mmCIF file of C-alpha atoms in Angstrom:
data_model
loop_
_atom_site.group_PDB
_atom_site.id
_atom_site.type_symbol
_atom_site.label_atom_id
_atom_site.label_comp_id
_atom_site.label_asym_id
_atom_site.label_seq_id
_atom_site.Cartn_x
_atom_site.Cartn_y
_atom_site.Cartn_z
ATOM 1 C CA LYS S 1 -10.999 -16.368 -1.133
ATOM 2 C CA ALA S 2 -11.282 -12.621 -0.685
ATOM 3 C CA GLY S 3 -9.773 -11.118 2.440
ATOM 4 C CA VAL S 4 -11.009 -8.372 4.706
ATOM 5 C CA THR S 5 -11.828 -5.200 2.782
ATOM 6 C CA GLN S 6 -11.770 -1.765 4.346
ATOM 7 C CA THR S 7 -12.865 1.443 2.668
ATOM 8 C CA PRO S 8 -11.756 4.082 2.206
ATOM 9 C CA ARG S 9 -7.994 3.583 2.567
ATOM 10 C CA TYR S 10 -7.297 7.218 3.392
ATOM 11 C CA LEU S 11 -9.369 10.051 4.850
ATOM 12 C CA ILE S 12 -8.645 13.619 5.820
ATOM 13 C CA LYS S 13 -11.211 15.316 8.049
ATOM 14 C CA THR S 14 -11.470 18.545 9.996
ATOM 15 C CA ARG S 15 -11.880 18.752 13.757
ATOM 16 C CA GLY S 16 -15.516 18.590 14.776
ATOM 17 C CA GLN S 17 -16.621 16.608 11.731
ATOM 18 C CA GLN S 18 -17.785 13.017 11.817
ATOM 19 C CA VAL S 19 -16.554 10.067 9.783
ATOM 20 C CA THR S 20 -17.806 6.617 8.813
ATOM 21 C CA LEU S 21 -15.490 3.732 7.971
ATOM 22 C CA SER S 22 -16.542 0.477 6.349
ATOM 23 C CA CYS S 23 -15.362 -3.112 6.699
ATOM 24 C CA SER S 24 -16.392 -6.226 4.793
ATOM 25 C CA PRO S 25 -15.240 -9.436 6.505
ATOM 26 C CA ILE S 26 -14.019 -12.639 4.938
ATOM 27 C CA SER S 27 -16.891 -14.513 3.327
ATOM 28 C CA GLY S 28 -18.552 -16.709 5.934
ATOM 29 C CA HIS S 29 -17.149 -14.795 8.899
ATOM 30 C CA ARG S 30 -19.779 -13.257 11.128
ATOM 31 C CA SER S 31 -17.596 -11.398 13.624
ATOM 32 C CA VAL S 32 -15.976 -8.033 13.008
ATOM 33 C CA SER S 33 -13.736 -6.260 15.503
ATOM 34 C CA TRP S 34 -12.362 -2.750 15.248
ATOM 35 C CA TYR S 35 -8.976 -1.513 16.467
ATOM 36 C CA GLN S 36 -7.235 1.850 16.608
ATOM 37 C CA GLN S 37 -3.482 1.901 15.986
ATOM 38 C CA THR S 38 -1.306 4.878 16.916
ATOM 39 C CA PRO S 39 2.466 5.164 17.359
ATOM 40 C CA GLY S 40 2.090 5.965 21.052
ATOM 41 C CA GLN S 41 -0.612 3.511 22.129
ATOM 42 C CA GLY S 42 -0.181 0.720 19.616
ATOM 43 C CA LEU S 43 -3.187 -1.397 18.735
ATOM 44 C CA GLN S 44 -6.198 -0.864 20.982
ATOM 45 C CA PHE S 45 -9.512 -2.713 20.855
ATOM 46 C CA LEU S 46 -12.603 -0.615 20.131
ATOM 47 C CA PHE S 47 -15.507 -3.072 19.875
ATOM 48 C CA GLU S 48 -16.713 -6.311 18.341
ATOM 49 C CA TYR S 49 -19.909 -7.172 16.483
ATOM 50 C CA PHE S 50 -21.457 -10.557 15.805
ATOM 51 C CA SER S 51 -24.790 -11.145 14.084
ATOM 52 C CA GLU S 52 -25.593 -7.428 14.189
ATOM 53 C CA THR S 53 -25.039 -7.236 17.966
ATOM 54 C CA GLN S 54 -22.200 -5.605 19.850
ATOM 55 C CA ARG S 55 -20.741 -8.344 22.064
ATOM 56 C CA ASN S 56 -17.690 -6.589 23.441
ATOM 57 C CA LYS S 57 -16.432 -3.058 23.919
ATOM 58 C CA GLY S 58 -13.103 -1.440 24.771
ATOM 59 C CA ASN S 59 -12.368 1.717 26.734
ATOM 60 C CA PHE S 60 -13.143 4.412 24.200
ATOM 61 C CA PRO S 61 -15.508 7.369 24.549
ATOM 62 C CA GLY S 62 -19.035 7.251 23.226
ATOM 63 C CA ARG S 63 -17.993 9.283 20.169
ATOM 64 C CA PHE S 64 -16.841 5.960 18.770
ATOM 65 C CA SER S 65 -19.708 3.760 17.678
ATOM 66 C CA GLY S 66 -20.372 0.989 15.238
ATOM 67 C CA ARG S 67 -22.943 -1.267 13.712
ATOM 68 C CA GLN S 68 -23.160 -4.438 11.725
ATOM 69 C CA PHE S 69 -25.502 -5.332 8.925
ATOM 70 C CA SER S 70 -27.208 -8.630 8.113
ATOM 71 C CA ASN S 71 -24.527 -9.440 5.523
ATOM 72 C CA SER S 72 -21.866 -9.072 8.292
ATOM 73 C CA ARG S 73 -20.445 -5.864 6.857
ATOM 74 C CA SER S 74 -19.664 -3.384 9.583
ATOM 75 C CA GLU S 75 -19.322 0.351 9.866
ATOM 76 C CA MET S 76 -17.554 2.415 12.473
ATOM 77 C CA ASN S 77 -18.479 6.018 13.142
ATOM 78 C CA VAL S 78 -16.512 8.669 14.967
ATOM 79 C CA SER S 79 -18.344 11.886 15.782
ATOM 80 C CA THR S 80 -16.934 15.279 16.765
ATOM 81 C CA LEU S 81 -13.467 14.403 15.559
ATOM 82 C CA GLU S 82 -10.446 15.453 17.609
ATOM 83 C CA LEU S 83 -6.825 15.751 16.497
ATOM 84 C CA GLY S 84 -6.008 12.753 18.691
ATOM 85 C CA ASP S 85 -8.317 10.568 16.620
ATOM 86 C CA SER S 86 -5.764 10.552 13.821
ATOM 87 C CA ALA S 87 -4.772 6.909 13.505
ATOM 88 C CA LEU S 88 -4.864 3.762 11.434
ATOM 89 C CA TYR S 89 -8.226 2.085 11.992
ATOM 90 C CA LEU S 90 -8.195 -1.646 11.471
ATOM 91 C CA CYS S 91 -10.961 -4.165 11.338
ATOM 92 C CA ALA S 92 -10.511 -7.852 11.970
ATOM 93 C CA SER S 93 -12.674 -10.745 10.884
ATOM 94 C CA THR S 94 -13.245 -14.094 12.602
ATOM 95 C CA ASP S 95 -15.796 -16.875 12.430
ATOM 96 C CA GLY S 96 -17.073 -15.712 15.823
ATOM 97 C CA THR S 97 -15.572 -18.563 17.825
ATOM 98 C CA ASP S 98 -13.856 -17.391 20.980
ATOM 99 C CA TYR S 99 -10.027 -17.387 21.061
ATOM 100 C CA THR S 100 -9.679 -17.927 17.357
ATOM 101 C CA GLU S 101 -7.255 -16.135 15.076
ATOM 102 C CA ALA S 102 -8.336 -12.809 13.627
ATOM 103 C CA PHE S 103 -7.629 -11.686 10.065
ATOM 104 C CA PHE S 104 -7.081 -7.986 9.526
ATOM 105 C CA GLY S 105 -7.869 -5.644 6.697
ATOM 106 C CA GLN S 106 -5.414 -3.105 5.288
ATOM 107 C CA GLY S 107 -6.835 -0.354 7.436
ATOM 108 C CA THR S 108 -8.151 3.160 6.953
ATOM 109 C CA ARG S 109 -5.677 5.957 7.625
ATOM 110 C CA LEU S 110 -7.615 8.828 9.201
ATOM 111 C CA THR S 111 -5.980 12.217 9.512
ATOM 112 C CA VAL S 112 -7.769 14.930 11.471
ATOM 113 C CA VAL S 113 -6.619 18.504 10.793
ATOM 114 C CA GLU Q 1 -5.083 -6.287 33.640
ATOM 115 C CA ASP Q 2 -3.522 -8.339 30.854
ATOM 116 C CA GLN Q 3 -0.116 -7.134 29.725
ATOM 117 C CA VAL Q 4 2.101 -8.003 26.784
ATOM 118 C CA THR Q 5 5.689 -6.797 26.514
ATOM 119 C CA GLN Q 6 7.851 -7.344 23.472
ATOM 120 C CA SER Q 7 11.617 -7.065 23.240
ATOM 121 C CA PRO Q 8 13.717 -5.759 21.736
ATOM 122 C CA GLU Q 9 11.883 -2.718 20.383
ATOM 123 C CA ALA Q 10 14.032 -2.826 17.263
ATOM 124 C CA LEU Q 11 16.409 -5.407 15.854
ATOM 125 C CA ARG Q 12 18.830 -5.061 12.962
ATOM 126 C CA LEU Q 13 20.224 -8.212 11.397
ATOM 127 C CA GLN Q 14 22.417 -9.049 8.488
ATOM 128 C CA GLU Q 15 20.927 -11.402 5.930
ATOM 129 C CA GLY Q 16 21.467 -14.926 7.172
ATOM 130 C CA GLU Q 17 22.005 -13.888 10.811
ATOM 131 C CA SER Q 18 19.515 -15.868 12.926
ATOM 132 C CA SER Q 19 17.927 -14.354 16.040
ATOM 133 C CA SER Q 20 14.885 -14.432 18.326
ATOM 134 C CA LEU Q 21 12.164 -11.988 19.313
ATOM 135 C CA ASN Q 22 10.593 -12.154 22.757
ATOM 136 C CA CYS Q 23 6.988 -11.703 23.891
ATOM 137 C CA SER Q 24 6.361 -11.765 27.653
ATOM 138 C CA TYR Q 25 2.779 -11.875 28.857
ATOM 139 C CA THR Q 26 0.866 -11.473 32.085
ATOM 140 C CA VAL Q 27 -2.509 -13.152 31.718
ATOM 141 C CA SER Q 28 -4.537 -14.990 34.318
ATOM 142 C CA GLY Q 29 -5.061 -18.287 32.530
ATOM 143 C CA LEU Q 30 -3.652 -18.012 29.015
ATOM 144 C CA ARG Q 31 -6.099 -19.156 26.359
ATOM 145 C CA GLY Q 32 -3.953 -18.490 23.326
ATOM 146 C CA LEU Q 33 -1.174 -16.338 21.934
ATOM 147 C CA PHE Q 34 -1.068 -14.959 18.420
ATOM 148 C CA TRP Q 35 1.827 -13.725 16.300
ATOM 149 C CA TYR Q 36 1.350 -11.236 13.491
ATOM 150 C CA ARG Q 37 3.566 -9.533 10.952
ATOM 151 C CA GLN Q 38 2.827 -5.940 9.936
ATOM 152 C CA ASP Q 39 4.332 -4.083 7.004
ATOM 153 C CA PRO Q 40 4.320 -0.244 7.039
ATOM 154 C CA GLY Q 41 0.894 1.221 6.316
ATOM 155 C CA LYS Q 42 -0.772 -2.194 6.156
ATOM 156 C CA GLY Q 43 -2.843 -4.344 8.464
ATOM 157 C CA PRO Q 44 -1.319 -7.129 10.565
ATOM 158 C CA GLU Q 45 -0.905 -10.459 8.789
ATOM 159 C CA PHE Q 46 -1.638 -13.562 10.866
ATOM 160 C CA LEU Q 47 1.317 -15.902 11.382
ATOM 161 C CA PHE Q 48 0.750 -18.355 14.255
ATOM 162 C CA THR Q 49 -1.536 -19.373 17.097
ATOM 163 C CA LEU Q 50 -0.087 -21.096 20.171
ATOM 164 C CA TYR Q 51 -2.392 -22.495 22.839
ATOM 165 C CA SER Q 52 -0.288 -24.322 25.417
ATOM 166 C CA ALA Q 53 3.200 -24.293 26.910
ATOM 167 C CA GLY Q 54 5.620 -26.411 24.915
ATOM 168 C CA GLU Q 55 3.771 -25.886 21.659
ATOM 169 C CA GLU Q 56 5.788 -24.949 18.561
ATOM 170 C CA LYS Q 57 4.689 -23.787 15.116
ATOM 171 C CA GLU Q 58 6.841 -23.280 12.004
ATOM 172 C CA LYS Q 59 6.412 -21.441 8.746
ATOM 173 C CA GLU Q 60 9.291 -21.025 6.323
ATOM 174 C CA ARG Q 61 12.095 -19.246 8.264
ATOM 175 C CA LEU Q 62 9.919 -18.558 11.304
ATOM 176 C CA LYS Q 63 9.333 -20.724 14.347
ATOM 177 C CA ALA Q 64 7.169 -19.708 17.296
ATOM 178 C CA THR Q 65 7.430 -21.315 20.722
ATOM 179 C CA LEU Q 66 5.480 -20.869 23.947
ATOM 180 C CA THR Q 67 6.321 -21.232 27.636
ATOM 181 C CA LYS Q 68 4.198 -20.418 30.682
ATOM 182 C CA LYS Q 69 5.506 -16.851 30.775
ATOM 183 C CA GLU Q 70 6.671 -15.952 27.297
ATOM 184 C CA SER Q 71 6.778 -16.732 23.631
ATOM 185 C CA PHE Q 72 9.670 -16.570 21.208
ATOM 186 C CA LEU Q 73 9.685 -15.989 17.489
ATOM 187 C CA HIS Q 74 12.842 -17.498 16.075
ATOM 188 C CA ILE Q 75 13.998 -16.285 12.677
ATOM 189 C CA THR Q 76 16.452 -18.571 10.906
ATOM 190 C CA ALA Q 77 18.664 -17.210 8.120
ATOM 191 C CA PRO Q 78 16.479 -14.127 7.586
ATOM 192 C CA LYS Q 79 16.159 -12.366 4.255
ATOM 193 C CA PRO Q 80 15.502 -8.661 3.580
ATOM 194 C CA GLU Q 81 11.860 -9.483 2.810
ATOM 195 C CA ASP Q 82 11.441 -10.577 6.435
ATOM 196 C CA SER Q 83 11.819 -6.922 7.466
ATOM 197 C CA ALA Q 84 8.586 -5.863 9.211
ATOM 198 C CA THR Q 85 7.097 -5.209 12.622
ATOM 199 C CA TYR Q 86 6.264 -8.409 14.482
ATOM 200 C CA LEU Q 87 3.393 -8.241 16.959
ATOM 201 C CA CYS Q 88 2.172 -10.692 19.533
ATOM 202 C CA ALA Q 89 -1.272 -10.583 21.093
ATOM 203 C CA VAL Q 90 -3.329 -12.406 23.714
ATOM 204 C CA PRO Q 91 -7.084 -12.640 24.382
ATOM 205 C CA PRO Q 92 -8.405 -12.211 27.943
ATOM 206 C CA GLY Q 93 -7.464 -15.087 30.233
ATOM 207 C CA TRP Q 94 -9.788 -17.508 31.979
ATOM 208 C CA ALA Q 95 -10.498 -14.938 34.697
ATOM 209 C CA GLY Q 96 -11.433 -12.288 32.154
ATOM 210 C CA GLY Q 97 -14.565 -13.880 30.794
ATOM 211 C CA THR Q 98 -15.252 -14.220 27.111
ATOM 212 C CA SER Q 99 -12.871 -12.795 24.554
ATOM 213 C CA TYR Q 100 -15.188 -11.833 21.703
ATOM 214 C CA GLY Q 101 -12.711 -10.143 19.447
ATOM 215 C CA LYS Q 102 -10.617 -8.446 22.106
ATOM 216 C CA LEU Q 103 -6.870 -8.906 21.840
ATOM 217 C CA THR Q 104 -4.187 -7.163 23.896
ATOM 218 C CA PHE Q 105 -1.209 -6.419 21.681
ATOM 219 C CA GLY Q 106 2.417 -5.807 22.515
ATOM 220 C CA GLN Q 107 4.134 -2.734 21.108
ATOM 221 C CA GLY Q 108 5.922 -4.855 18.520
ATOM 222 C CA THR Q 109 9.505 -5.495 17.441
ATOM 223 C CA ILE Q 110 10.692 -3.669 14.330
ATOM 224 C CA LEU Q 111 12.918 -6.071 12.442
ATOM 225 C CA THR Q 112 15.269 -4.824 9.735
ATOM 226 C CA VAL Q 113 17.299 -7.302 7.715
ATOM 227 C CA HIS Q 114 20.144 -5.850 5.673
ATOM 228 C CA PRO Q 115 21.374 -7.607 2.512
#
């Protein structure tokens, strides 16, 4: 059974640019959550999508957005990149049931220069 | 606001030297606690889910336990391949409404096992 797939694995962008990250969940899972991981703040929840609808959102500015497609694949977009956006971006897949374990992808390492 | 605190921040062990990692949580009505292992540059790997005080789960050299205020990850006779960062996480408690993907993570314990 394939795991959670994130692409690309690495990205280097310039301040002010925008970036789109992709996540394909485990087959049969309909929920995708996104997290930002930095050395200073650790893992922080961005948002969650289920059946193409955002069900939950963390405390991040509007520059961070996402969407989910009918095949449950999800994309996350960050506009007007700042140096502080450099981080490991992780997506997690669940079956959508509340309080169930989440399975993470390998992450996308974003570096903003 | 839910809080998760892990200790110690870093732990160095000799191969075969058993020890425990601690995860203290402040959640109004715990609905679950998750343990993950994370290797450098990779995503967290799911280890255990604990739902109620007194519950224990085991996997190879790892055993996770849960009380009303904290969880422990016991590592018995560790090997160098057990070296990683161990994270615990909780969803919002009963007072926080639905969880829907949101987990609050601790800062992790960096475990190094020397041969």
